[in-house]
Each structure stands twice: as structure tokens, then as C-alpha cells.
Amino acid sequence: MTVASRLVARLADLPPARTHRIAVDRGLRVPMPDGAALLADRLYPRDAATRHIVLIRTPYGRGRYLTPVTRAIAERGYQVVVQSTRGTFGSGGVFDPFRDEAADGMATLAWLAEQPWFGGSVAMTGASYLGFVQWAVAASAPPWLRALAMQVTASEFQSLIHPGGSFSLDSVLSWAHTVHHQEGTLPQVLRSLLRQRGELATVFAMAGPLAALDQAAVGRRVNFFHDWLEHADPDDPYWAAIDNSRRLAEVTVPVNMVGGWYDLFLPRQLADYTALRAAGHRPHLTVGPWSHASPGVGGAALRESLEWFDAHLRGLTDRLRPEPVRILVMGANEWRDLPDWPPPSTPVRWHLHPGGGLDRRPPEESSPDAYTYDPSDPTPSVGGIVLGPHAGPKDNRAVEARPDVLVYTSPVLDRDVEIIGAVSAELHVRSDSAHTDVFVRLCDVEPKGRSINICDGLVRLRPGRVSTDADGVARVVVEIWPTAHRFLRGHRIRLQVSGGAHPRFARNLGDGEPLGTSATCTVSRQELYHDPAHPSAVVLPHTSG
């Protein structure tokens, strides 16, 4: 046992180790059908024979951050094989995100079965990209792949990269920056991480087309960044080739999922869970109050992975919790076990009213509210669904004071209001631009005035995407992130409406040009209606209150 693995085990609340004597075989060469060789390390107990293998495939390196985790797994009686994906950390070929993971993953599983230390059962674990590689092989898995444990990930990444028809500029460019610097020395990597936010802030403030930002951020062309800008249509065949959601009904391997209410993948991850349930399977799902890189995700991931593997590889099913779904209800800070997702709820419309009101009462006759969106001074993003430490719940009062943000707030609540499930907004909008964004955010306003973001969503409007009435008013439905939250008595519910959240979403310049080359800023005026003919509202899934 090392100090690091002991600390990991304590933080994750793991069961006692079976052994502390761990051997490591480094630099194993795993041949791919095209002739490339991917490098892998194998950790295994010295003093106890084990037939079970945990496979981790990663583009982020086999050591450094992973070593305490892989050692903790090995100390609990598993062989652990950690493989660098194609084109990373010494593995052959070129790293082209997502595109080779199905073929390479299947070849790796076949290679494992040929090794003298193979015992007939394999599991896989990992978060984010390390979860995508699991989905890439799940539907075609050989019979010896017995369990999958995936965290903050999804079966397809297109909906993360182009949410609501926009582009996840902050997260995509942050990831490109990280991947570009990750194979330096440890001091170099740490320095790049510390400087990342400052360096990218300068890039995000640049005028000009998005296609120039990769060069500004890392000093070279990033091919996948340009591919993702070019292929903005979700129906583009480019995405179909790496969309594993199309085969979820074929997956028979038991799946354990861990997600976060502020994670980038949450809606798609919940859709993956629902699809598996519809196919007759019983996956497990845990959702906590986490963003993508929250430390809590790592602890839950390791603990639940080992419980899942003990059950499905060793037959220790008594270690599984009785109910398949566990969620944390924010606001109440209460963990809750459920038989399924989503739990029963009642959709309740909270209507927008003049003067910034939000109420269950139907709207009355009123004039629309209006704001001006200027892409050269874009509405900034605050916290929410992004990579990095700036994600998650933050105080929104500064952005709510801007003239380009409309705010609608309920009266002080005389009882708790709990919501669990999908949230949406139905807004009636008129714009003098055919190309504009509508960003909506739900907040919990505390008695002392702090406005904390709970969930949000954006939709990019363009000709043909929405229809308008005779007065040019469009009914816009914004799918907001699912959540589980209790608005406490004495708090207020608030809805923000604006024209964007930059740089989380790339600013909409309003010129209708392609995403990567658009460069001309067009100021637009938006009107938001809230009268009986145009009953704008946020729809909340009430479980109480």
C-alpha cells in the first residue's frame, strides 16, 4: 500500500485491501489490426492468484493521476490493465477523438483473452472519455466482458459539443488545451493547468471567427476542433459513425453509471439509463451534486465500481444496494434511493409576469419585456455546466444586473417546493434577427439575496427551426438540464432569460454564417411576451409544494 492509495481508499470509503503486495508490468504492446501497437501497464497482486481483470482505456496517460486509483483496485484483488489509447503516451497511430475506440477496444479485449493470466472475466471502468470507450464496445462485447462502470459520460458526445444547436466553446477549447499540454513533464503539465483559465480568457475575448481560436490557444491547428466546427448538424454522417446510442438496446453487459447535476453529460447519460431500462435491463445510476471534475465523482466512481465488479465478477450480489437509483436532492442535501428514474412528478407551470414576476397564476394582459444582445459584449456565463473549477453553483447577482438579462422571481415561498426530473421553458419571443440564441437559467434565491444557479439550457434559433405567428412571435421550447432540488421555505424561485452565456456557448454573431467562419457581429433586439395569448412559463417537475 502506498500513501496515495491509502488516501484514495479512505476518501472513497473502500472496503479493506486484500493485499498490499502489487507487481507492475509496464509497456505491454497490444497489437491492433492495422499494425499499430497500443501500450499498456498491468498491475496485479503478487501473493494471490486472481482471474478477474479490470480494463481502463485512457488518452490521459497510464501513470500520474491514475496510479493511486489503479493500485487501490489491485489491492482489492483485481488485475488492472491500463492502456493508452491510440496516438497518446507512446501508443502508435494518431489520436482522432472517438473514431478508433470501437475497433481498438474490441482488439484489446481479444488480446486480453489470449494472455496466460486471463481468467475468463473482464470489467471496464472510467469517467468521461474513459466511459465513452466502454460504450464503444458495449453492444458488441464478447461474453467475457462482464461489467461496465462509467462515470460522467455518455454513449455519444455530439449533444455535448453542440448543445441546443450551439457550440460548447469553453469546454471544447479547454479540453483541447489540456490534451495539447498533457504529455509534458509533471511541472510543465501543472503549470499549463494553472495558467489555462487566464490564457483561455484572452482567447475567448478575441474578435474573429472560431476557426482561429485553436491556433491562438495552443499555437497549432487542432484537427478535431475544426472537424467539430465544420460538422455542426447532428444528423451529419460524421457523428453517426461514433454514436453508440443507436445500439443501446443491444447492450447486455451490466452497466453502472455515476453522474452529476452540474455535469456536461447529464441529459444524455439519463437518456442512456432510460434506454437500457426500456430494453429490459437493470442498470444502476447515482447522481450527486457534482460538476464534471468534482472530487466527489472520483470517490463515488471507485466505490461503486468495486461494488459492481464484486457483484458481477465475484458473485457478491449482497453488496449492491436494494434500489437501482440513488440521487442527491440539492437544497435539502438529502440522498434518496429510487426504484427508477425519473420518479413520479407533476409538471407545474410557473408563468412569467410583468415587472419581473414568476407565479403559478396565469398571465394577465401585459406588454412584452425587451433586451438588446450585442455579440461584441456578450452576456457572460457564470458557473454551470463547463469543465474546470469554475463550474457548478455560483452567485449570479452580477450577471442578473446586466441590461441584457431579464429576470423573473417568485414571491417568497411559504413552503418547500421540491422538483425532480426534466425542466423546460416555453417562451414566446420576437427578435429582429433571424439568427439568435435564447438562454434560460433556473436559480434559487436565498433569503440574503444570493442567486444560485440550479440548471439551465440554450437553444439556437435560425430560419426553419421555429415558426412564427402573424406578428412574428415564435414559441420557443428550451430543454433545461434535469435536476433534483428543494427550494426551501423562505427562498424564491428565479428564471433568467438572455441571448447567450459566453464562453460556455459560443456567441451567436447573428450573421447566419457557418459556425467556424462567422465573423460579423450583428446587434439584435429581443422581445419576450407574457400575456394570455403568449403564456411564457418555466415548467417544473413538482414532487411536493
Coordinates of C-alpha atoms in Angstrom, one line a residue:
M1 CA 0.0 0.0 0.0
T2 CA 1.3 3.5 -0.9
V3 CA 0.3 6.7 0.9
A4 CA -1.6 7.8 -2.2
S5 CA -3.6 4.6 -2.5
R6 CA -4.3 4.6 1.3
L7 CA -5.6 8.2 1.0
V8 CA -7.7 7.2 -2.1
A9 CA -9.2 4.3 -0.3
R10 CA -10.1 6.4 2.7
L11 CA -11.7 9.2 0.7
A12 CA -13.7 6.7 -1.3
D13 CA -14.7 4.7 1.8
L14 CA -13.4 1.4 0.3
P15 CA -13.5 -2.0 2.0
P16 CA -10.2 -3.2 3.4
A17 CA -7.5 -4.2 1.0
R18 CA -7.0 -7.9 0.3
T19 CA -3.2 -7.4 -0.3
H20 CA -0.6 -4.7 -0.3
R21 CA 1.9 -6.6 -2.5
I22 CA 1.3 -5.3 -6.0
A23 CA 3.5 -6.1 -9.1
V24 CA 3.6 -4.0 -12.2
D25 CA 4.4 -5.0 -15.8
R26 CA 5.0 -1.8 -17.9
G27 CA 4.9 -1.1 -21.6
L28 CA 3.0 -4.2 -22.8
R29 CA 2.4 -3.9 -26.5
V30 CA -1.1 -4.6 -27.6
P31 CA -1.3 -5.1 -31.4
M32 CA -4.1 -3.5 -33.4
P33 CA -5.5 -4.9 -36.7
D34 CA -3.9 -2.0 -38.7
G35 CA -0.4 -2.7 -37.3
A36 CA -0.4 0.0 -34.6
A37 CA 0.6 -1.1 -31.1
L38 CA -1.0 0.4 -28.1
L39 CA 0.9 0.4 -24.8
A40 CA -0.5 -0.9 -21.6
D41 CA 0.6 -1.5 -18.0
R42 CA -0.6 -4.4 -15.8
L43 CA -0.9 -4.1 -12.0
Y44 CA -1.7 -7.4 -10.1
P45 CA -1.4 -8.9 -6.7
R46 CA 1.8 -10.7 -6.1
D47 CA 0.6 -13.1 -3.4
A48 CA -2.9 -14.1 -4.6
A49 CA -4.0 -15.6 -7.9
T50 CA -6.9 -13.6 -9.4
R51 CA -8.7 -14.4 -12.6
H52 CA -10.6 -11.1 -12.8
I53 CA -9.3 -8.2 -14.9
V54 CA -10.3 -4.5 -14.8
L55 CA -9.5 -2.7 -18.1
I56 CA -9.1 1.0 -18.2
R57 CA -8.5 2.7 -21.7
T58 CA -7.5 6.3 -21.4
P59 CA -6.0 9.1 -23.6
Y60 CA -4.6 10.8 -20.4
G61 CA -1.6 8.6 -19.6
R62 CA -1.2 5.4 -17.6
G63 CA 0.5 7.0 -14.6
R64 CA 0.4 10.2 -12.5
Y65 CA -3.2 10.8 -11.7
L66 CA -4.4 7.2 -12.3
T67 CA -1.8 5.3 -10.3
P68 CA -3.3 5.6 -6.8
V69 CA -6.7 4.6 -8.2
T70 CA -5.4 1.6 -10.2
R71 CA -3.3 0.5 -7.2
A72 CA -6.3 0.7 -4.9
I73 CA -8.3 -1.6 -7.3
A74 CA -5.4 -4.1 -7.5
E75 CA -5.1 -4.1 -3.7
R76 CA -8.6 -5.4 -3.6
G77 CA -7.7 -8.4 -5.6
Y78 CA -8.1 -7.4 -9.2
Q79 CA -5.7 -7.4 -12.1
V80 CA -5.7 -3.9 -13.6
V81 CA -4.7 -3.3 -17.2
V82 CA -4.3 0.4 -18.1
Q83 CA -4.0 1.2 -21.8
S84 CA -3.1 4.4 -23.5
T85 CA -5.5 5.0 -26.4
R86 CA -4.2 5.4 -30.0
G87 CA -1.7 8.2 -30.5
T88 CA -1.3 9.1 -26.8
F89 CA 1.6 8.4 -24.4
G90 CA 3.6 6.2 -26.6
S91 CA 0.8 4.2 -28.3
G92 CA 1.0 4.0 -32.0
G93 CA -1.3 5.8 -34.5
V94 CA -2.9 9.2 -34.5
F95 CA -5.3 10.4 -31.8
D96 CA -8.5 11.2 -33.5
P97 CA -11.0 11.5 -30.7
F98 CA -13.8 8.8 -30.6
R99 CA -13.2 7.4 -34.1
D100 CA -11.0 4.4 -33.3
E101 CA -12.3 3.4 -29.9
A102 CA -14.7 0.7 -31.1
A103 CA -12.1 -1.2 -33.2
D104 CA -9.2 -0.7 -30.8
G105 CA -11.3 -1.6 -27.8
M106 CA -12.5 -4.8 -29.3
A107 CA -9.0 -5.7 -30.4
T108 CA -7.8 -5.1 -26.8
L109 CA -10.5 -7.3 -25.4
A110 CA -9.5 -10.1 -27.8
W111 CA -5.8 -9.6 -26.8
L112 CA -6.6 -10.0 -23.1
A113 CA -8.3 -13.4 -23.8
E114 CA -5.0 -14.6 -25.3
Q115 CA -2.8 -13.8 -22.3
P116 CA -1.7 -16.6 -19.9
W117 CA -3.0 -14.5 -17.0
F118 CA -6.5 -14.3 -18.5
G119 CA -9.1 -15.9 -16.2
G120 CA -12.3 -15.6 -18.2
S121 CA -13.8 -12.3 -16.8
V122 CA -13.2 -8.7 -17.6
A123 CA -14.7 -5.4 -16.4
M124 CA -14.1 -1.9 -17.5
T125 CA -14.3 1.4 -15.6
G126 CA -13.6 5.1 -16.2
A127 CA -15.0 8.6 -16.4
S128 CA -15.7 10.9 -19.3
Y129 CA -13.6 9.8 -22.4
L130 CA -12.8 6.6 -20.4
G131 CA -16.6 6.0 -20.3
F132 CA -17.1 6.6 -24.0
V133 CA -14.6 3.8 -24.8
Q134 CA -16.8 1.5 -22.8
W135 CA -19.9 2.4 -24.8
A136 CA -17.9 1.9 -28.0
V137 CA -17.6 -1.8 -27.3
A138 CA -20.7 -2.4 -25.2
A139 CA -23.1 -3.5 -27.9
S140 CA -20.5 -5.9 -29.5
A141 CA -19.0 -7.1 -26.3
P142 CA -17.5 -10.6 -26.1
P143 CA -19.0 -12.9 -23.4
W144 CA -16.1 -12.4 -21.1
L145 CA -16.8 -8.7 -20.7
R146 CA -19.0 -9.0 -17.5
A147 CA -19.4 -5.4 -16.2
L148 CA -19.1 -1.8 -17.1
A149 CA -18.8 1.1 -14.7
M150 CA -18.9 4.5 -16.3
Q151 CA -19.0 8.0 -14.8
V152 CA -19.9 11.5 -16.1
T153 CA -20.0 10.2 -19.7
A154 CA -22.5 9.3 -22.4
S155 CA -22.9 7.0 -25.4
E156 CA -22.5 9.9 -27.8
F157 CA -20.7 13.2 -27.5
Q158 CA -22.3 15.3 -30.3
S159 CA -25.0 16.6 -28.0
L160 CA -22.3 17.8 -25.6
I161 CA -20.3 19.5 -28.3
H162 CA -23.3 21.2 -30.0
P163 CA -25.9 21.7 -27.2
G164 CA -29.1 23.3 -28.5
G165 CA -27.5 23.8 -31.9
S166 CA -24.8 26.0 -30.4
F167 CA -21.1 25.1 -29.7
S168 CA -19.6 24.3 -26.3
L169 CA -16.7 26.7 -26.8
D170 CA -15.3 26.8 -23.2
S171 CA -15.4 23.1 -22.6
V172 CA -14.1 22.1 -26.1
L173 CA -11.2 24.5 -26.1
S174 CA -10.3 23.8 -22.5
W175 CA -10.1 20.1 -23.4
A176 CA -8.0 20.8 -26.5
H177 CA -5.7 22.9 -24.3
T178 CA -5.4 20.1 -21.8
V179 CA -4.7 17.4 -24.4
H180 CA -2.1 19.6 -26.1
H181 CA -0.1 20.0 -22.9
Q182 CA -0.6 16.7 -21.1
E183 CA 2.5 14.8 -22.3
G184 CA 5.0 17.3 -20.9
T185 CA 6.9 16.8 -17.7
L186 CA 4.8 17.0 -14.5
P187 CA 5.9 20.6 -13.7
Q188 CA 5.0 21.6 -17.3
V189 CA 1.6 19.9 -17.0
L190 CA 0.8 21.6 -13.7
R191 CA 2.0 24.9 -15.0
S192 CA -0.3 24.6 -18.0
L193 CA -3.3 23.7 -15.8
L194 CA -2.7 26.7 -13.5
R195 CA -2.4 29.1 -16.5
Q196 CA -5.2 27.6 -18.5
R197 CA -8.0 29.8 -17.4
G198 CA -6.0 33.0 -17.8
E199 CA -4.7 32.0 -21.2
L200 CA -8.1 31.0 -22.5
A201 CA -9.8 34.1 -21.2
T202 CA -7.7 36.1 -23.6
V203 CA -8.6 33.8 -26.4
F204 CA -12.3 33.9 -25.6
A205 CA -12.2 37.7 -25.7
M206 CA -10.8 37.7 -29.2
A207 CA -12.8 39.0 -32.1
G208 CA -12.9 37.0 -35.3
P209 CA -14.0 33.5 -36.4
L210 CA -14.0 30.5 -34.1
A211 CA -11.8 28.6 -36.5
A212 CA -8.8 30.8 -35.5
L213 CA -9.1 30.1 -31.7
D214 CA -7.3 26.8 -31.6
Q215 CA -4.2 28.4 -33.1
A216 CA -4.4 31.2 -30.5
A217 CA -5.0 28.8 -27.6
V218 CA -2.3 26.1 -28.3
G219 CA -0.1 27.5 -31.1
R220 CA -1.1 25.0 -33.7
R221 CA -4.1 23.7 -35.7
V222 CA -6.2 21.2 -33.7
N223 CA -7.8 19.0 -36.4
F224 CA -10.7 17.7 -34.3
F225 CA -11.6 21.2 -33.2
H226 CA -12.1 22.1 -36.9
D227 CA -13.9 18.9 -37.6
W228 CA -16.4 19.7 -34.8
L229 CA -16.9 23.2 -36.0
E230 CA -17.5 22.0 -39.6
H231 CA -19.9 19.2 -38.7
A232 CA -22.4 21.2 -36.7
D233 CA -25.5 19.3 -37.9
P234 CA -26.4 16.5 -35.5
D235 CA -27.6 14.4 -38.5
D236 CA -24.3 14.7 -40.2
P237 CA -22.9 11.2 -41.0
Y238 CA -19.7 12.3 -39.3
W239 CA -21.5 11.8 -35.9
A240 CA -23.4 8.7 -36.9
A241 CA -20.2 6.7 -37.1
I242 CA -19.4 7.4 -33.4
D243 CA -23.0 7.5 -32.0
N244 CA -23.2 4.5 -29.7
S245 CA -26.7 5.5 -28.5
R246 CA -28.1 3.8 -31.6
R247 CA -27.2 0.4 -30.3
L248 CA -28.2 0.7 -26.6
A249 CA -30.9 -1.9 -27.0
E250 CA -28.3 -4.4 -27.9
V251 CA -26.2 -3.9 -24.8
T252 CA -26.4 -6.8 -22.3
V253 CA -23.4 -6.1 -20.1
P254 CA -24.5 -4.9 -16.7
V255 CA -23.9 -1.1 -16.5
N256 CA -23.3 1.1 -13.5
M257 CA -23.4 4.9 -14.0
V258 CA -22.4 7.9 -11.9
G259 CA -23.3 11.4 -12.9
G260 CA -23.6 14.9 -11.5
W261 CA -26.4 17.5 -11.6
Y262 CA -23.8 20.0 -13.0
D263 CA -22.1 17.6 -15.4
L264 CA -21.8 18.2 -19.1
F265 CA -23.2 14.7 -20.0
L266 CA -26.1 14.5 -17.6
P267 CA -29.1 14.7 -20.1
R268 CA -27.6 12.1 -22.4
Q269 CA -26.5 9.9 -19.5
L270 CA -30.0 9.9 -18.1
A271 CA -31.3 9.1 -21.7
D272 CA -28.8 6.2 -21.8
Y273 CA -30.2 4.9 -18.5
T274 CA -33.7 5.2 -19.8
A275 CA -32.9 3.3 -23.0
L276 CA -31.3 0.4 -21.1
R277 CA -34.3 0.2 -18.8
A278 CA -36.6 0.2 -21.9
A279 CA -34.6 -2.7 -23.2
G280 CA -35.4 -4.7 -20.1
H281 CA -32.1 -4.2 -18.2
R282 CA -31.5 -3.0 -14.7
P283 CA -28.5 -0.6 -14.7
H284 CA -27.6 1.3 -11.6
L285 CA -27.5 5.1 -11.5
T286 CA -26.1 7.5 -9.0
V287 CA -26.3 11.3 -9.4
G288 CA -24.7 13.7 -6.9
P289 CA -24.3 17.5 -6.6
W290 CA -21.2 17.4 -8.8
S291 CA -19.7 19.1 -11.8
H292 CA -17.6 17.1 -14.3
A293 CA -14.3 17.3 -12.3
S294 CA -15.7 17.4 -8.8
P295 CA -13.6 15.2 -6.3
G296 CA -16.8 13.6 -5.2
V297 CA -17.3 12.0 -8.6
G298 CA -14.0 10.1 -8.2
G299 CA -14.8 8.7 -4.8
A300 CA -18.3 7.5 -5.8
A301 CA -16.8 6.1 -9.0
L302 CA -14.2 4.0 -7.4
R303 CA -16.5 2.8 -4.6
E304 CA -19.4 1.9 -6.9
S305 CA -17.1 0.3 -9.5
L306 CA -15.7 -2.1 -6.9
E307 CA -19.1 -3.0 -5.6
W308 CA -20.3 -3.5 -9.1
F309 CA -17.4 -5.7 -10.0
D310 CA -17.6 -7.7 -6.8
A311 CA -21.3 -8.4 -7.7
H312 CA -20.9 -9.3 -11.3
L313 CA -17.5 -10.9 -11.4
R314 CA -17.3 -12.5 -8.0
G315 CA -21.0 -13.1 -7.4
L316 CA -21.1 -11.0 -4.2
T317 CA -24.5 -9.5 -5.1
D318 CA -25.3 -8.8 -1.4
R319 CA -23.0 -5.7 -1.7
L320 CA -25.4 -4.0 -4.1
R321 CA -28.0 -1.5 -2.7
P322 CA -31.6 -2.7 -3.0
E323 CA -32.8 0.2 -5.2
P324 CA -31.0 0.8 -8.6
V325 CA -31.2 4.7 -8.5
R326 CA -29.6 7.0 -5.9
I327 CA -29.8 10.7 -6.2
L328 CA -28.9 13.7 -4.0
V329 CA -31.7 16.2 -3.7
M330 CA -29.9 19.6 -3.6
G331 CA -31.2 22.3 -1.3
A332 CA -32.2 19.6 1.1
N333 CA -28.8 17.9 0.9
E334 CA -30.5 14.6 1.1
W335 CA -29.6 11.3 -0.6
R336 CA -32.6 9.3 -1.8
D337 CA -32.9 5.8 -3.2
L338 CA -35.5 5.3 -6.0
P339 CA -36.8 2.3 -7.9
D340 CA -36.3 4.1 -11.3
W341 CA -35.6 7.4 -13.0
P342 CA -37.4 9.7 -13.2
P343 CA -39.6 9.4 -10.1
P344 CA -43.3 10.4 -10.3
S345 CA -43.8 14.2 -10.5
T346 CA -46.4 16.8 -11.6
P347 CA -45.4 19.3 -14.2
V348 CA -46.3 22.8 -12.9
R349 CA -46.2 25.9 -15.0
W350 CA -44.6 29.0 -13.3
H351 CA -45.7 31.9 -15.5
L352 CA -43.7 35.0 -16.3
H353 CA -45.4 38.2 -15.3
P354 CA -44.8 41.9 -16.0
G355 CA -42.5 43.6 -13.6
G356 CA -40.2 40.6 -13.2
G357 CA -42.7 38.3 -11.5
L358 CA -42.8 34.5 -11.6
D359 CA -46.0 32.8 -10.3
R360 CA -48.3 29.9 -10.8
R361 CA -51.1 32.3 -11.6
P362 CA -52.0 32.6 -15.3
P363 CA -50.6 35.7 -17.0
E364 CA -52.6 38.8 -17.5
E365 CA -52.6 41.3 -20.4
S366 CA -49.2 43.0 -20.5
S367 CA -46.6 44.5 -22.8
P368 CA -43.5 42.4 -23.6
D369 CA -40.2 42.9 -22.0
A370 CA -37.2 43.5 -24.2
Y371 CA -33.4 43.4 -24.1
T372 CA -30.6 44.0 -26.6
Y373 CA -28.0 41.4 -27.3
D374 CA -24.6 42.6 -28.6
P375 CA -22.2 39.9 -29.6
S376 CA -19.3 42.3 -29.2
D377 CA -20.2 42.5 -25.4
P378 CA -21.8 39.0 -25.0
T379 CA -23.7 38.1 -21.8
P380 CA -21.1 36.2 -19.8
S381 CA -21.5 32.7 -18.4
V382 CA -21.3 32.2 -14.6
G383 CA -20.6 28.7 -13.3
G384 CA -22.9 26.0 -14.6
I385 CA -22.0 23.2 -17.0
V386 CA -18.4 23.6 -18.0
L387 CA -15.1 21.9 -17.5
G388 CA -12.8 23.1 -14.7
P389 CA -13.1 24.6 -11.2
H390 CA -15.3 27.5 -12.4
A391 CA -18.2 25.0 -13.0
G392 CA -21.2 24.4 -10.7
P393 CA -23.3 26.6 -8.5
K394 CA -22.3 30.2 -8.3
D395 CA -23.8 33.5 -7.2
N396 CA -25.5 35.1 -10.3
R397 CA -26.3 38.5 -9.0
A398 CA -23.7 40.3 -11.0
V399 CA -24.9 38.9 -14.4
E400 CA -28.5 39.4 -13.4
A401 CA -27.8 43.1 -13.0
R402 CA -26.9 43.4 -16.7
P403 CA -29.3 45.2 -19.0
D404 CA -29.2 42.2 -21.5
V405 CA -30.6 39.8 -18.9
L406 CA -34.3 39.5 -18.0
V407 CA -35.1 38.2 -14.5
Y408 CA -38.4 36.8 -13.2
T409 CA -38.7 36.0 -9.5
S410 CA -41.4 34.3 -7.4
P411 CA -42.7 35.6 -4.1
V412 CA -41.0 34.3 -1.0
L413 CA -42.1 30.6 -0.7
D414 CA -44.3 29.8 2.3
R415 CA -43.5 26.1 2.0
D416 CA -40.8 23.9 0.5
V417 CA -41.0 23.3 -3.3
E418 CA -39.2 20.1 -4.4
I419 CA -38.6 19.4 -8.1
I420 CA -37.0 16.2 -9.5
G421 CA -36.8 15.4 -13.2
A422 CA -36.7 17.3 -16.5
V423 CA -37.2 21.1 -16.6
S424 CA -38.2 23.1 -19.6
A425 CA -39.2 26.6 -20.5
E426 CA -41.8 27.7 -23.0
L427 CA -41.1 31.2 -24.1
H428 CA -42.8 33.5 -26.7
V429 CA -40.1 35.5 -28.3
R430 CA -39.8 38.0 -31.1
S431 CA -36.5 39.1 -32.5
D432 CA -35.4 41.5 -35.2
S433 CA -32.7 38.9 -36.1
A434 CA -33.4 35.6 -37.8
H435 CA -30.3 34.1 -36.1
T436 CA -30.3 34.4 -32.3
D437 CA -29.9 32.3 -29.1
V438 CA -32.2 32.0 -26.1
F439 CA -30.5 31.1 -22.8
V440 CA -32.6 30.2 -19.8
R441 CA -31.4 29.6 -16.3
L442 CA -33.3 28.5 -13.1
C443 CA -31.9 29.9 -9.8
D444 CA -32.6 29.5 -6.1
V445 CA -32.6 32.9 -4.4
E446 CA -31.6 32.7 -0.8
P447 CA -33.1 34.9 2.0
K448 CA -29.9 37.1 1.9
G449 CA -30.2 37.6 -1.8
R450 CA -27.7 35.2 -3.3
S451 CA -29.0 33.8 -6.6
I452 CA -27.6 30.3 -7.1
N453 CA -27.9 28.6 -10.5
I454 CA -29.6 25.2 -10.4
C455 CA -29.9 24.3 -14.1
D456 CA -30.1 25.9 -17.5
G457 CA -30.3 25.4 -21.2
L458 CA -29.9 27.2 -24.6
V459 CA -31.5 26.9 -28.0
R460 CA -30.1 28.4 -31.2
L461 CA -32.8 29.8 -33.4
R462 CA -32.4 30.1 -37.2
P463 CA -34.8 30.2 -40.2
G464 CA -36.7 26.9 -40.5
R465 CA -36.1 25.9 -36.9
V466 CA -39.1 27.7 -35.4
S467 CA -42.3 29.1 -36.9
T468 CA -43.7 32.5 -36.0
D469 CA -47.3 33.8 -35.8
A470 CA -48.6 36.7 -37.9
D471 CA -46.9 39.1 -35.5
G472 CA -43.6 37.5 -35.8
V473 CA -43.7 35.9 -32.3
A474 CA -42.1 32.4 -32.0
R475 CA -43.0 29.8 -29.4
V476 CA -39.6 28.6 -28.2
V477 CA -39.2 25.5 -26.1
V478 CA -35.9 25.3 -24.2
E479 CA -34.9 21.9 -22.7
I480 CA -33.2 22.7 -19.4
W481 CA -30.9 20.4 -17.6
P482 CA -32.7 17.8 -15.4
T483 CA -32.3 18.3 -11.7
A484 CA -33.3 17.3 -8.2
H485 CA -33.6 20.4 -5.9
R486 CA -35.7 21.6 -3.0
F487 CA -36.4 25.3 -2.9
L488 CA -36.7 25.9 0.9
R489 CA -39.4 27.9 2.6
G490 CA -38.2 31.5 2.7
H491 CA -36.4 31.2 -0.6
R492 CA -37.6 32.4 -4.0
I493 CA -37.5 30.8 -7.5
R494 CA -35.9 32.8 -10.2
L495 CA -35.7 32.5 -14.0
Q496 CA -33.1 34.3 -16.1
V497 CA -33.6 34.8 -19.9
S498 CA -30.8 36.2 -22.1
G499 CA -29.2 36.0 -25.5
G500 CA -26.3 33.7 -24.5
A501 CA -23.8 32.6 -21.9
H502 CA -20.3 33.2 -23.3
P503 CA -17.8 31.5 -23.4
R504 CA -19.7 28.4 -22.3
F505 CA -21.7 28.7 -25.5
A506 CA -20.1 30.3 -28.5
R507 CA -21.6 33.7 -29.0
N508 CA -24.2 33.9 -31.8
L509 CA -22.9 36.7 -34.1
G510 CA -26.3 36.9 -35.8
D511 CA -25.0 36.8 -39.4
G512 CA -26.1 33.3 -40.2
E513 CA -22.7 32.3 -41.5
P514 CA -21.2 28.9 -40.8
L515 CA -20.1 28.3 -37.2
G516 CA -16.4 28.3 -37.7
T517 CA -16.1 31.2 -40.1
S518 CA -18.8 33.6 -38.8
A519 CA -17.1 36.9 -38.1
T520 CA -19.6 39.8 -38.4
C521 CA -21.3 41.0 -35.2
T522 CA -25.0 41.9 -35.6
V523 CA -26.8 43.5 -32.6
S524 CA -30.3 42.2 -32.1
R525 CA -33.3 43.2 -30.1
Q526 CA -35.4 40.5 -28.4
E527 CA -38.9 40.8 -27.0
L528 CA -40.3 38.3 -24.5
Y529 CA -44.1 38.1 -24.3
H530 CA -46.1 37.0 -21.2
D531 CA -49.8 37.6 -21.8
P532 CA -52.8 35.2 -22.2
A533 CA -52.1 34.7 -25.9
H534 CA -48.4 34.1 -25.2
P535 CA -48.2 32.4 -21.8
S536 CA -44.4 32.2 -21.3
A537 CA -43.5 29.9 -18.4
V538 CA -41.0 27.6 -16.9
V539 CA -42.3 24.0 -16.3
L540 CA -41.0 22.4 -13.1
P541 CA -41.5 18.7 -12.2
H542 CA -43.0 19.1 -8.7
T543 CA -42.8 16.3 -6.2
S544 CA -44.0 18.5 -3.4
G545 CA -45.1 22.0 -2.6

